[in-house]
C-alpha cells in the first residue's frame, strides 16, 4: 500500500482500485444472498446518454433504475445484480443488448421489476438486421429494441415488458421489439409481456428456456409469455417448464409455435378471443411436445376464422384433462399426425360454428374418450384418424336432447367423407366407435369402402339397427388421402370465386330438385367446400396486401350473417367503428346467437372507442356476458368467456361427459370445476384512505401474494406478505380508478375481485 512503512492507510484511489477488483472478480466472500428484502431509497436513474454505445463487462450492482436514452445502446456482457423493484428502461430509438450476460435480483428474497422496452404503436418495428446493428441509427421515435443472446434473466416480476413506464404507460408506447436467442428465463413471475400492437410484431424466441429453476424461491413462478392483441410473435425450439399457470397465453393474438416443449403447467397454450377476426395472422402450432399439463391447448374462439389454428404434427402426452380444447366460433385444422396419448379427452370441440374445420390424420391411444364434439360444429370433418386404444370411445357427438332448437343440437358436417372418398378412420374396436344421441344431435352420413378391414367399419349406427344418428354409406375403394387435399387454382382470382359461387348455386338447385339423390347431394356439399377454400385464399392475400376494404367486400359477397360477423370484427380492428356499427345495425337477427353477437360487439366497440384505460364493464354487461358464457351450445360463448377473462379474471369451464367424471376422480386427475375459494374479505371498497385491509383466516401464517391489475391488464402493484389473518396494506400512491385485485397462495388464485380507489 505504498513503500513507506509509516503509512497505515490507503488513499481514496487505492480503495477504489481494490473494491473495483473485488467486485470484478466477485469472490465467494462477497455475498448478497440472505440479505433483507428492503426497499431501495429513491435515486435519480442511471442514464445511458443519447447517441452513445456503453458496454458493461465487469460485475455490477444496481440500486437505481437504468434509462437507455434515444439513440443509445447499452451492451451487457457481465453479471448484474438489481435491487428490489428496479427496472432497466429502454426508450424509443434505444437498444439494450444482453450478450452472454446475467441479470438477476440482488438478493434471493425479493425481485427486481425487469426490463421495460418502449414502442410506438404508429410505427413498424425495425427489421432484425437493423435492430442488431448499433451502427445503424434508429429513428428517435422508433420502437426500442431488446436483443438477448446467450443471456440469463432471473428473479424478476416480469423479465421483459413492452408496456410504457410512468406517464408513458399508454397504448401509444406499446410495441417494443424483443429478440431472444439461446436465453434462459429462470424463476421469473413472468418471462415476457407483450402489450397491444396492431402492426406485425417481429419479436421472437429461439432456443430459449423459460422455467422454474432447480432452487426453491419464496415467490411464484407462474407464466411464460403473455400476449395481448399482437400478431406474429414466433417461438421456436424453446422450452416452457414447470410454470404454475401457463406457458404461452393471451387475448386477441396470433403466433407461430414450432418445435417447442411445454410441460408441467396448468395451460400449455391458452388463447382467448373477444370478437371475430381480431388478427390478420395465422396461428400455427407444429412439431411441438406438450407433456403433463392440465390443458395442453385451450382456446376460446380463434383469432381469425378464415385462417385460424393450424395444429400440425405435435405430440400430446399425459394431459390431466384435454389434449386440445376449442370452444366458441373458430376455424382450425388439427391434422398431419398429431399424437394423443393418455388424456381424459384427446380433443374437445364445443360449438365452433359453421366453419370448414378438419380433424384429419391423427393418432389416438389410451384416452378415456378420443374426440368429444359438443353442440354446433356444422362444417367439421373427422377423417383418416387412427384410434388405437381398445378401451375409450373414439368419437362422441353430444347436444341438447331436451329442446327443439336446432342451434342447440350436436352437429358435424353432413357427409363424413363423400360419395367418392371414404372417411377412412381406423378403429381397433368398431363396436360403438362413434356415439351420437339421435334426439340431441343431427343426422349425418359416414362413407366407407365396400369391404373394409374389420377395424375400419363403425357399428351401432342406423344402418345396422343401432341407436346412433349416422348411416354408413359404402362407396368404391377410394380412401381419404392425407396429402392430396383440394387446392385452389394457382393463384385463384375473383373470377374463380364468382365461378365457384355460381357452381354452388347451380348444384344446390339440382340437388333440391332431387333431394334423395346422394350423388347430387355430395356434389353440392363438395362445391361449398371448394368455394370456401377459394374465398379464404383471396381474403388472406388481400389482407397481406393491406387491401382491407377489398377483403371485406369479398366476404360480404357471401351474403350470410357469418360473413357479416367477420367484417364487423375486421372493421373494428382497423378503427372503422362507424362502418362496423352501420353493418351491425343492418345484420338481421335470425336466432339468439345473432342478438348475443350484437351485445358482444357493443362492448367491443365501446372498448375501441374509449380505449382500455377508460372502460369497465357495467353490471348489466357483466350479467349478460355470464348468461352467454353459461350457454355451452352458443357459438358466441367463446367471445363472452374472453371478455370476462380480460375484465373480470373469470375462467369458463364446462361439464365433462357424465361417464368420465367418476373415472377422472378415481384416477386422481382432479376436477374440471375450480376449487372452493378460501374465506377472504377485502375492505373498504372504495378505498378512500390509502389503506386496504385483507382478512384471510383460513391461511394464517402463510405467504400470500397480492396483485392490483388495471383495466388494460397491467399489474400496477405487487405485494408479498405474511398473512396474520387481518393484514393492513398501504396503497396510497395507487392512482384513482377501478382495479382487479387478485390474491395468490402457492401460485394459486384464492381471491379475485374488483376494487375502486378514491383518494
XYZ file of C-alpha atoms in Angstrom:
759
model
C 0.000 0.000 0.000
C 2.996 2.206 -0.578
C 6.754 1.816 0.105
C 6.798 3.942 3.252
C 6.027 1.695 6.217
C 4.852 4.644 8.266
C 1.652 4.831 6.181
C -1.006 2.524 7.685
C -3.946 3.648 5.482
C -4.902 3.653 1.785
C -5.620 6.552 -0.465
C -9.106 7.043 -1.925
C -7.925 5.840 -5.307
C -6.362 2.722 -3.755
C -9.621 1.879 -2.022
C -11.452 2.339 -5.310
C -9.000 0.098 -7.140
C -9.246 -2.688 -4.582
C -13.031 -2.524 -4.337
C -13.383 -2.479 -8.128
C -11.152 -5.551 -8.471
C -13.096 -7.338 -5.749
C -16.399 -6.743 -7.493
C -14.992 -7.636 -10.895
C -13.819 -10.992 -9.573
C -16.830 -11.493 -7.279
C -15.019 -13.786 -4.836
C -17.043 -16.124 -2.674
C -16.783 -13.901 0.395
C -18.771 -11.139 -1.359
C -22.311 -12.336 -0.615
C -25.701 -10.794 -1.158
C -27.971 -13.814 -0.609
C -29.936 -13.792 2.593
C -29.992 -10.019 2.858
C -33.254 -8.443 3.920
C -35.659 -7.622 1.095
C -35.582 -3.906 1.766
C -36.973 -1.029 -0.264
C -34.353 0.894 -2.237
C -34.101 4.606 -1.336
C -35.057 6.813 -4.294
C -32.240 7.885 -6.601
C -32.134 9.610 -9.933
C -31.885 6.950 -12.650
C -28.558 5.925 -14.097
C -28.752 7.279 -17.648
C -27.108 5.877 -20.775
C -26.761 9.171 -22.682
C -28.306 9.766 -26.078
C -26.355 8.563 -29.114
C -23.734 6.643 -27.127
C -22.654 2.997 -27.002
C -21.871 1.803 -23.473
C -20.544 -1.654 -22.611
C -20.699 -3.294 -19.196
C -18.199 -6.127 -18.997
C -17.499 -6.213 -15.246
C -19.744 -7.231 -12.359
C -22.237 -4.534 -11.310
C -24.785 -3.807 -8.590
C -27.722 -1.528 -9.396
C -29.529 0.401 -6.666
C -31.333 2.703 -9.077
C -33.305 2.466 -12.313
C -31.364 2.489 -15.566
C -32.637 4.510 -18.530
C -31.245 3.907 -22.014
C -31.962 7.149 -23.850
C -32.909 7.518 -27.517
C -30.123 6.711 -29.943
C -28.112 4.942 -27.218
C -27.086 1.289 -26.963
C -26.296 -0.463 -23.675
C -24.426 -3.772 -24.081
C -24.282 -6.060 -21.027
C -21.733 -8.892 -21.093
C -21.375 -9.382 -17.328
C -23.392 -10.258 -14.247
C -25.675 -7.520 -12.943
C -27.466 -7.623 -9.583
C -30.512 -5.381 -9.367
C -32.223 -4.041 -6.270
C -35.839 -4.529 -5.273
C -38.473 -3.291 -7.769
C -35.934 -1.623 -10.065
C -36.053 -1.676 -13.863
C -33.892 -1.211 -16.934
C -35.884 1.077 -19.231
C -35.196 1.088 -22.967
C -36.679 4.206 -24.511
C -37.866 4.701 -28.079
C -34.976 4.714 -30.509
C -32.728 2.915 -27.975
C -31.216 -0.555 -27.777
C -30.339 -2.978 -24.984
C -28.137 -5.963 -25.867
C -27.543 -8.659 -23.248
C -24.845 -10.798 -24.852
C -23.826 -13.616 -22.549
C -24.685 -11.504 -19.519
C -26.794 -12.403 -16.493
C -29.257 -10.041 -14.823
C -30.795 -11.119 -11.532
C -32.009 -9.755 -8.209
C -29.539 -8.517 -5.623
C -30.945 -10.952 -3.065
C -32.879 -14.168 -3.466
C -35.583 -12.930 -1.094
C -37.021 -10.237 -3.385
C -37.426 -9.467 -7.060
C -36.378 -6.731 -9.428
C -39.043 -5.416 -11.831
C -37.413 -6.378 -15.137
C -36.649 -4.768 -18.498
C -39.212 -2.386 -19.991
C -38.885 -1.543 -23.685
C -40.920 1.329 -25.117
C -42.538 1.028 -28.525
C -44.526 3.213 -30.872
C -47.970 1.985 -31.920
C -47.836 4.146 -35.067
C -44.537 2.806 -36.470
C -43.279 -0.523 -37.785
C -40.666 -2.306 -35.731
C -37.185 -2.308 -37.313
C -36.031 -5.392 -39.160
C -33.935 -7.900 -37.210
C -30.735 -6.945 -39.050
C -31.197 -3.248 -38.360
C -32.237 -3.904 -34.757
C -28.992 -5.778 -34.014
C -26.688 -3.261 -35.720
C -25.986 -0.386 -33.334
C -24.108 1.344 -36.136
C -27.457 1.787 -37.918
C -29.158 4.621 -36.017
C -32.816 4.123 -35.145
C -35.323 6.884 -35.665
C -35.745 8.662 -32.329
C -39.432 7.657 -32.394
C -38.747 4.075 -33.489
C -39.759 1.184 -31.206
C -36.978 0.320 -28.784
C -35.050 -2.943 -29.149
C -34.002 -5.658 -26.692
C -31.665 -8.328 -28.093
C -30.762 -11.258 -25.857
C -28.139 -13.772 -26.975
C -26.798 -16.374 -24.545
C -28.277 -14.317 -21.712
C -29.867 -15.177 -18.360
C -32.716 -13.162 -16.847
C -33.642 -14.311 -13.359
C -35.837 -13.460 -10.370
C -37.845 -10.620 -11.947
C -41.524 -9.812 -11.645
C -41.716 -9.591 -15.446
C -38.343 -10.142 -17.073
C -39.296 -8.178 -20.224
C -42.330 -5.987 -20.786
C -43.414 -3.844 -23.736
C -45.569 -1.581 -21.619
C -44.635 2.035 -21.088
C -43.444 3.468 -17.776
C -44.635 6.352 -15.659
C -46.580 8.895 -17.680
C -45.656 6.977 -20.840
C -47.608 3.886 -19.772
C -50.163 4.251 -22.552
C -51.000 2.271 -25.671
C -49.047 4.779 -27.806
C -45.846 3.417 -26.225
C -46.604 -0.278 -26.750
C -44.805 -2.298 -29.415
C -41.177 -2.643 -28.339
C -39.166 -5.320 -30.208
C -37.791 -8.350 -28.326
C -35.330 -10.763 -29.968
C -34.285 -13.625 -27.683
C -31.865 -16.376 -28.727
C -30.349 -19.104 -26.531
C -31.554 -17.275 -23.422
C -32.666 -18.621 -20.031
C -35.578 -17.017 -18.187
C -35.387 -18.540 -14.687
C -37.644 -18.064 -11.642
C -39.451 -15.017 -13.025
C -43.090 -14.494 -12.155
C -43.485 -13.906 -15.902
C -40.825 -14.164 -18.586
C -42.264 -11.665 -21.082
C -45.315 -9.464 -21.523
C -46.424 -8.123 -24.904
C -48.938 -5.290 -24.915
C -51.342 -4.465 -27.745
C -49.645 -3.602 -31.059
C -51.669 -3.750 -34.281
C -48.772 -3.885 -36.744
C -46.942 -7.181 -37.407
C -44.861 -7.992 -34.348
C -41.375 -9.212 -35.301
C -40.461 -10.401 -31.802
C -39.169 -13.953 -31.483
C -37.857 -16.520 -29.025
C -35.464 -19.167 -30.346
C -33.681 -21.864 -28.320
C -34.844 -20.278 -25.065
C -35.627 -21.886 -21.701
C -38.449 -20.404 -19.672
C -38.757 -22.312 -16.436
C -38.825 -22.609 -12.713
C -35.264 -23.221 -11.655
C -33.986 -26.075 -9.530
C -33.683 -23.931 -6.402
C -36.782 -23.129 -4.383
C -37.761 -19.457 -4.472
C -40.050 -17.690 -1.986
C -42.379 -16.335 -4.657
C -44.467 -17.720 -7.530
C -43.108 -18.688 -10.943
C -46.333 -18.580 -12.889
C -46.280 -17.528 -16.520
C -44.065 -17.823 -19.537
C -45.116 -15.307 -22.196
C -48.387 -13.368 -22.134
C -49.626 -11.594 -25.254
C -52.379 -9.059 -25.734
C -53.537 -8.118 -29.236
C -50.351 -8.880 -31.189
C -49.814 -10.694 -34.477
C -46.957 -12.951 -35.477
C -44.698 -13.425 -32.421
C -42.578 -16.543 -33.047
C -41.455 -19.285 -30.671
C -39.029 -21.894 -31.996
C -37.055 -24.639 -30.241
C -37.931 -23.202 -26.843
C -38.917 -24.844 -23.548
C -41.599 -23.801 -21.069
C -41.104 -25.919 -17.957
C -42.907 -26.125 -14.580
C -44.745 -22.806 -14.725
C -47.757 -22.913 -12.453
C -50.241 -21.065 -14.705
C -49.320 -21.029 -18.406
C -46.603 -21.410 -20.990
C -47.915 -19.120 -23.769
C -51.201 -17.319 -23.149
C -53.104 -14.212 -24.074
C -56.105 -12.459 -25.591
C -56.673 -11.485 -29.239
C -53.297 -12.682 -30.520
C -51.829 -14.952 -33.166
C -48.433 -16.614 -33.025
C -46.172 -19.251 -34.523
C -45.006 -22.084 -32.261
C -42.602 -24.653 -33.695
C -40.507 -27.415 -32.109
C -41.185 -26.262 -28.547
C -41.562 -28.289 -25.340
C -44.261 -27.197 -22.904
C -44.734 -29.232 -19.743
C -45.799 -29.134 -16.121
C -48.232 -26.206 -16.183
C -51.969 -25.559 -15.974
C -52.362 -24.245 -19.537
C -49.681 -25.100 -22.070
C -51.047 -22.747 -24.743
C -54.088 -20.613 -23.915
C -55.770 -18.300 -26.418
C -58.920 -16.224 -25.899
C -60.653 -14.007 -28.439
C -63.215 -11.258 -27.801
C -64.590 -10.881 -31.370
C -64.189 -12.320 -34.875
C -61.077 -11.703 -36.977
C -59.029 -9.739 -34.458
C -55.808 -10.813 -36.187
C -54.560 -10.977 -39.761
C -52.029 -13.637 -38.804
C -52.186 -17.405 -38.929
C -51.690 -19.265 -35.667
C -49.512 -22.332 -36.252
C -48.552 -24.828 -33.554
C -46.415 -27.570 -35.033
C -43.773 -30.203 -34.251
C -44.020 -29.403 -30.543
C -44.384 -31.590 -27.466
C -46.927 -30.963 -24.714
C -46.469 -33.039 -21.549
C -48.044 -33.240 -18.099
C -50.181 -30.112 -18.441
C -53.749 -29.983 -17.219
C -54.800 -28.455 -20.552
C -52.281 -28.672 -23.388
C -54.055 -26.286 -25.812
C -57.057 -24.345 -24.503
C -58.864 -21.872 -26.780
C -61.957 -19.679 -26.633
C -62.747 -18.960 -30.321
C -60.000 -18.334 -32.892
C -58.283 -15.008 -33.668
C -59.168 -15.400 -37.324
C -61.940 -17.671 -38.531
C -60.697 -17.671 -42.098
C -57.175 -18.692 -41.090
C -57.417 -19.893 -37.515
C -55.444 -22.578 -35.720
C -53.146 -24.871 -37.670
C -52.233 -27.604 -35.170
C -49.907 -29.953 -37.021
C -47.598 -32.854 -36.192
C -47.432 -32.345 -32.411
C -47.177 -34.833 -29.562
C -49.627 -34.554 -26.656
C -48.781 -36.720 -23.630
C -50.312 -37.214 -20.176
C -52.760 -34.314 -20.149
C -54.872 -34.295 -17.000
C -57.975 -33.180 -18.900
C -57.758 -32.235 -22.590
C -55.121 -32.511 -25.266
C -56.862 -29.786 -27.308
C -59.964 -27.901 -26.228
C -61.557 -25.308 -28.555
C -64.849 -23.642 -27.666
C -66.783 -20.946 -29.497
C -66.706 -19.719 -33.092
C -63.412 -20.935 -34.543
C -61.560 -22.173 -37.587
C -58.971 -24.921 -37.146
C -57.003 -27.714 -38.788
C -55.909 -30.449 -36.387
C -54.051 -32.810 -38.671
C -50.781 -34.184 -40.055
C -50.093 -36.894 -37.495
C -50.662 -35.269 -34.136
C -50.290 -37.946 -31.450
C -52.607 -38.037 -28.411
C -51.678 -40.398 -25.587
C -53.149 -40.662 -22.078
C -55.750 -37.903 -21.625
C -59.232 -37.831 -20.233
C -60.336 -36.411 -23.620
C -57.918 -36.114 -26.538
C -59.799 -33.368 -28.439
C -62.847 -31.469 -27.157
C -64.691 -29.183 -29.619
C -67.596 -27.091 -28.333
C -69.916 -25.064 -30.591
C -67.208 -23.962 -33.016
C -69.810 -22.903 -35.559
C -70.352 -23.019 -39.336
C -66.710 -23.104 -40.446
C -64.824 -25.569 -42.600
C -62.867 -27.369 -39.872
C -60.773 -30.514 -40.025
C -59.575 -33.223 -37.630
C -57.666 -35.463 -40.024
C -54.825 -37.983 -39.960
C -54.087 -38.101 -36.217
C -53.248 -40.943 -33.820
C -55.099 -41.589 -30.549
C -54.156 -44.004 -27.796
C -55.137 -44.508 -24.128
C -57.771 -41.769 -23.790
C -60.995 -42.241 -21.855
C -62.529 -40.539 -24.920
C -60.595 -39.612 -28.047
C -62.776 -36.917 -29.646
C -65.757 -35.270 -27.935
C -67.774 -32.983 -30.254
C -70.410 -30.914 -28.470
C -73.219 -28.844 -29.923
C -72.963 -26.934 -33.201
C -69.918 -27.766 -35.351
C -71.672 -27.693 -38.735
C -68.651 -27.976 -41.065
C -66.431 -30.311 -39.032
C -64.755 -33.216 -40.874
C -63.204 -36.151 -38.983
C -61.185 -38.273 -41.442
C -58.330 -40.771 -41.652
C -57.610 -40.843 -37.929
C -56.233 -43.954 -36.239
C -57.923 -44.838 -32.956
C -55.527 -47.333 -31.410
C -56.879 -47.593 -27.871
C -59.196 -50.515 -27.221
C -60.886 -49.066 -24.100
C -62.067 -45.474 -24.573
C -64.735 -44.356 -27.052
C -63.144 -42.945 -30.226
C -65.765 -40.347 -31.260
C -68.748 -38.980 -29.392
C -71.194 -36.289 -30.519
C -73.295 -34.503 -27.847
C -76.108 -31.964 -27.934
C -79.260 -30.832 -26.161
C -81.897 -33.573 -26.378
C -84.490 -31.615 -24.392
C -85.112 -28.838 -26.919
C -86.376 -28.487 -30.479
C -83.985 -25.579 -31.094
C -81.707 -26.811 -33.884
C -78.923 -24.431 -32.841
C -78.601 -26.451 -29.628
C -78.268 -29.798 -31.370
C -74.945 -31.529 -31.773
C -73.706 -31.457 -35.363
C -70.802 -32.231 -37.660
C -70.580 -31.887 -41.451
C -73.449 -33.757 -43.087
C -71.059 -36.034 -45.002
C -68.096 -37.642 -43.277
C -66.278 -38.476 -46.474
C -68.435 -38.201 -49.566
C -69.774 -40.224 -52.479
C -66.277 -40.519 -53.973
C -63.895 -40.580 -50.974
C -64.276 -42.560 -47.738
C -63.933 -41.051 -44.251
C -61.188 -43.646 -43.673
C -60.991 -43.568 -39.869
C -59.494 -46.732 -38.383
C -60.997 -48.204 -35.198
C -59.399 -51.015 -33.188
C -62.815 -51.779 -31.721
C -65.608 -50.921 -34.182
C -68.463 -51.615 -31.729
C -69.835 -48.243 -30.655
C -66.834 -46.477 -32.195
C -68.979 -43.428 -32.964
C -71.640 -42.434 -30.459
C -74.361 -39.818 -31.001
C -77.760 -39.463 -29.334
C -80.322 -39.206 -32.170
C -82.543 -36.964 -30.003
C -79.817 -34.445 -29.239
C -77.807 -34.477 -32.452
C -78.333 -34.025 -36.172
C -78.086 -36.963 -38.579
C -75.050 -37.388 -40.805
C -73.694 -39.899 -43.298
C -70.487 -41.857 -42.851
C -68.792 -43.148 -46.016
C -66.637 -46.274 -46.096
C -65.307 -48.671 -48.733
C -67.394 -51.800 -49.569
C -65.245 -54.392 -47.824
C -63.061 -52.665 -45.291
C -60.942 -54.470 -42.742
C -62.968 -55.234 -39.642
C -61.438 -52.357 -37.738
C -62.478 -49.661 -40.223
C -66.275 -50.006 -40.078
C -68.006 -48.345 -37.090
C -71.028 -50.269 -35.857
C -74.064 -49.425 -33.726
C -75.375 -46.999 -36.331
C -78.744 -46.619 -38.025
C -77.520 -48.818 -40.892
C -77.159 -51.872 -38.651
C -80.090 -51.216 -36.332
C -78.124 -49.308 -33.698
C -79.353 -46.263 -31.790
C -76.963 -43.660 -33.157
C -77.745 -40.950 -35.691
C -75.468 -41.798 -38.632
C -75.904 -44.030 -41.659
C -72.978 -45.899 -43.190
C -72.683 -45.484 -46.957
C -70.399 -47.817 -48.896
C -68.531 -46.447 -51.903
C -65.877 -47.653 -54.348
C -62.440 -48.231 -52.757
C -61.146 -44.665 -52.623
C -59.864 -43.672 -49.210
C -59.080 -40.183 -47.928
C -55.544 -39.117 -48.778
C -53.941 -37.004 -46.053
C -51.572 -35.420 -48.562
C -53.840 -34.905 -51.577
C -56.480 -32.450 -50.414
C -58.238 -29.871 -52.543
C -56.095 -26.900 -53.546
C -57.425 -23.729 -55.185
C -56.300 -22.607 -58.642
C -52.806 -21.148 -58.528
C -53.280 -18.329 -57.905
C -57.089 -18.074 -57.530
C -58.785 -14.921 -58.749
C -62.022 -13.104 -58.067
C -63.294 -14.671 -61.283
C -62.608 -18.129 -59.798
C -64.644 -17.165 -56.743
C -67.542 -15.927 -58.870
C -67.462 -19.176 -60.838
C -67.368 -21.243 -57.628
C -70.361 -19.360 -56.246
C -72.295 -19.933 -59.458
C -71.441 -23.663 -59.480
C -72.503 -23.999 -55.843
C -75.833 -22.308 -56.500
C -76.468 -24.481 -59.557
C -75.602 -27.753 -57.786
C -77.755 -26.769 -54.832
C -80.762 -26.285 -57.115
C -80.073 -29.613 -58.855
C -79.927 -31.445 -55.517
C -83.018 -29.731 -54.084
C -84.964 -30.864 -57.160
C -83.918 -34.467 -56.424
C -83.108 -34.375 -52.711
C -82.875 -38.150 -52.262
C -80.039 -38.416 -54.758
C -76.853 -38.853 -52.704
C -74.519 -38.210 -55.637
C -76.113 -34.812 -56.298
C -76.076 -34.015 -52.588
C -72.363 -34.822 -52.288
C -71.550 -32.776 -55.380
C -73.267 -29.738 -53.849
C -71.555 -30.107 -50.468
C -68.153 -30.543 -52.109
C -68.750 -27.377 -54.143
C -69.422 -25.406 -50.938
C -66.069 -26.550 -49.579
C -64.183 -25.555 -52.726
C -65.876 -22.161 -52.685
C -64.831 -21.665 -49.070
C -61.183 -22.542 -49.785
C -61.007 -20.047 -52.679
C -62.675 -17.347 -50.576
C -60.260 -17.795 -47.682
C -57.271 -17.721 -50.025
C -58.384 -14.472 -51.666
C -59.206 -12.771 -48.369
C -55.824 -13.713 -46.919
C -53.991 -12.354 -49.984
C -55.962 -9.109 -49.688
C -55.006 -8.822 -46.015
C -51.329 -9.354 -46.768
C -51.552 -6.527 -49.320
C -53.394 -4.333 -46.765
C -56.384 -4.212 -49.123
C -58.769 -4.300 -46.188
C -61.832 -2.911 -47.938
C -61.415 -5.399 -50.790
C -61.106 -8.265 -48.289
C -64.289 -7.139 -46.564
C -66.174 -6.901 -49.851
C -65.097 -10.435 -50.745
C -66.631 -11.675 -47.522
C -69.806 -9.632 -47.832
C -70.385 -11.270 -51.209
C -71.298 -14.439 -49.271
C -74.470 -12.675 -48.062
C -74.552 -14.526 -44.742
C -74.553 -13.447 -41.115
C -71.343 -15.404 -40.657
C -69.617 -13.172 -43.220
C -71.148 -10.032 -41.687
C -69.765 -11.006 -38.268
C -66.310 -11.376 -39.772
C -66.415 -7.963 -41.426
C -67.707 -6.263 -38.265
C -64.670 -7.629 -36.430
C -62.286 -6.555 -39.200
C -63.653 -3.010 -39.297
C -63.441 -2.703 -35.526
C -59.817 -3.809 -35.501
C -58.789 -1.275 -38.170
C -60.578 1.551 -36.375
C -63.593 1.939 -38.689
C -66.013 1.961 -35.773
C -68.741 3.821 -37.646
C -68.572 1.302 -40.509
C -68.682 -1.602 -38.045
C -71.706 -0.148 -36.279
C -73.533 0.546 -39.543
C -73.042 -3.036 -40.701
C -74.037 -4.353 -37.297
C -77.267 -2.351 -37.442
C -78.245 -3.955 -40.763
C -77.493 -7.533 -39.706
C -80.760 -9.478 -39.407
C -81.458 -11.314 -36.161
C -82.274 -14.884 -37.125
C -81.550 -16.595 -33.802
C -80.341 -15.953 -30.258
C -76.684 -16.062 -31.307
C -77.248 -13.093 -33.631
C -78.627 -10.992 -30.770
C -75.815 -12.053 -28.476
C -73.274 -11.142 -31.139
C -74.699 -7.619 -31.244
C -74.457 -7.420 -27.430
C -70.828 -8.601 -27.501
C -69.861 -6.179 -30.252
C -71.480 -3.289 -28.383
C -68.907 -3.946 -25.650
C -66.005 -4.325 -28.093
C -66.938 -1.127 -29.890
C -67.155 0.722 -26.578
C -63.684 -0.535 -25.621
C -62.305 0.525 -29.019
C -63.860 3.992 -28.729
C -62.762 4.742 -25.162
C -59.517 2.791 -25.017
C -58.970 0.110 -22.382
C -57.876 2.704 -19.819
C -61.290 4.360 -19.936
C -63.518 1.266 -19.959
C -65.058 -1.030 -17.418
C -67.933 -3.488 -17.706
C -71.253 -2.281 -16.387
C -73.273 -4.548 -14.110
C -75.762 -5.229 -16.912
C -72.990 -6.034 -19.412
C -71.310 -8.403 -16.989
C -74.558 -10.203 -16.216
C -75.322 -10.627 -19.920
C -71.836 -11.998 -20.590
C -72.317 -14.551 -17.826
C -75.602 -15.599 -19.440
C -73.868 -16.145 -22.781
C -70.904 -17.881 -21.142
C -73.273 -20.325 -19.442
C -74.879 -21.282 -22.796
C -72.474 -24.030 -23.864
C -74.438 -24.542 -27.095
C -73.830 -20.944 -28.257
C -71.078 -20.207 -30.765
C -70.869 -16.777 -29.081
C -69.759 -18.352 -25.796
C -66.047 -18.075 -26.606
C -66.224 -14.291 -27.086
C -68.172 -13.845 -23.837
C -65.684 -16.002 -21.921
C -62.759 -13.981 -23.294
C -64.313 -10.653 -22.283
C -64.998 -11.978 -18.784
C -61.447 -13.271 -18.586
C -59.986 -9.938 -19.674
C -62.098 -7.709 -17.461
C -63.016 -9.915 -14.504
C -60.380 -12.637 -14.341
C -63.115 -15.241 -14.856
C -62.424 -18.646 -16.425
C -65.199 -20.532 -18.195
C -65.364 -24.261 -17.566
C -67.591 -26.976 -18.980
C -69.175 -30.129 -17.669
C -67.437 -33.357 -18.600
C -69.450 -36.268 -20.025
C -71.099 -37.993 -17.071
C -69.451 -41.364 -17.667
C -65.996 -39.742 -17.463
C -66.422 -37.750 -14.243
C -66.255 -40.768 -11.946
C -63.194 -42.073 -13.754
C -61.468 -38.720 -13.513
C -61.950 -38.576 -9.745
C -60.960 -42.209 -9.360
C -57.690 -41.668 -11.224
C -56.860 -38.579 -9.185
C -56.879 -36.373 -12.250
C -58.725 -33.584 -10.487
C -61.965 -31.897 -11.438
C -62.910 -29.501 -14.200
C -64.505 -27.259 -11.598
C -62.490 -24.589 -9.779
C -61.579 -25.377 -6.137
C -63.721 -23.850 -3.438
C -62.389 -20.387 -2.535
C -60.946 -19.528 0.847
C -62.767 -17.064 3.065
C -61.311 -13.691 2.094
C -62.584 -10.200 2.876
C -61.095 -7.071 1.323
C -62.245 -3.654 2.582
C -63.006 -0.810 2.480
C -64.305 -0.651 -1.071
C -63.999 2.047 -2.382
C -60.570 2.544 -0.820
C -60.510 6.205 0.249
C -57.798 6.442 2.922
C -54.937 4.769 1.066
C -55.124 1.644 3.237
C -56.526 -1.767 2.324
C -57.457 -4.441 4.868
C -57.167 -8.091 3.814
C -58.719 -10.713 6.073
C -57.975 -14.378 5.292
C -58.429 -16.516 8.436
C -58.003 -19.794 6.527
C -54.340 -19.177 5.666
C -52.842 -17.624 8.803
C -49.058 -17.773 8.760
C -48.894 -18.453 5.026
C -47.038 -16.326 2.464
C -49.555 -14.544 0.207
C -49.053 -12.550 -2.970
C -51.374 -9.656 -3.874
C -51.733 -8.031 -7.302
C -53.637 -4.976 -8.473
C -54.391 -5.084 -12.212
C -55.739 -2.120 -14.174
C -58.342 -2.405 -16.989
C -55.551 -2.666 -19.579
C -54.410 -5.892 -17.938
C -51.247 -4.332 -16.459
C -50.121 -5.236 -12.950
C -49.538 -1.903 -11.225
C -48.898 -3.144 -7.676
C -47.476 -6.380 -6.296
C -47.095 -7.181 -2.619
C -45.796 -10.313 -0.905
C -46.779 -10.555 2.753
C -47.063 -12.957 5.669
C -50.747 -13.421 6.422
C -51.634 -12.643 10.030
C -55.343 -13.181 9.493
C -56.012 -9.468 9.195
C -53.318 -7.582 7.268
C -53.090 -3.844 6.586
C -51.628 -2.918 3.197
C -50.817 0.704 2.222
C -51.767 1.620 -1.363
C -51.735 5.393 -1.034
C -49.776 6.021 -4.243
C -52.110 3.974 -6.449
C -53.957 6.339 -8.853
C -57.729 6.710 -8.615
C -59.652 4.185 -10.669
C -61.090 0.681 -10.834
C -58.776 -2.301 -10.419
C -58.974 -6.070 -10.341
C -57.456 -7.466 -7.140
C -56.043 -10.994 -7.064
C -54.707 -12.826 -4.031
C -52.399 -15.817 -4.594
C -51.279 -18.621 -2.320
C -48.771 -21.224 -3.532
C -49.205 -19.999 -7.129
C -52.995 -20.450 -6.956
C -55.584 -17.660 -7.010
C -57.556 -17.764 -3.735
C -59.441 -14.491 -4.228
C -60.300 -12.309 -7.206
C -62.488 -9.218 -7.118
C -62.892 -5.600 -8.199
C -61.951 -2.633 -6.018
C -62.207 1.111 -6.582
C -59.543 3.559 -5.326
C -60.667 7.097 -4.499
C -58.335 9.497 -2.691
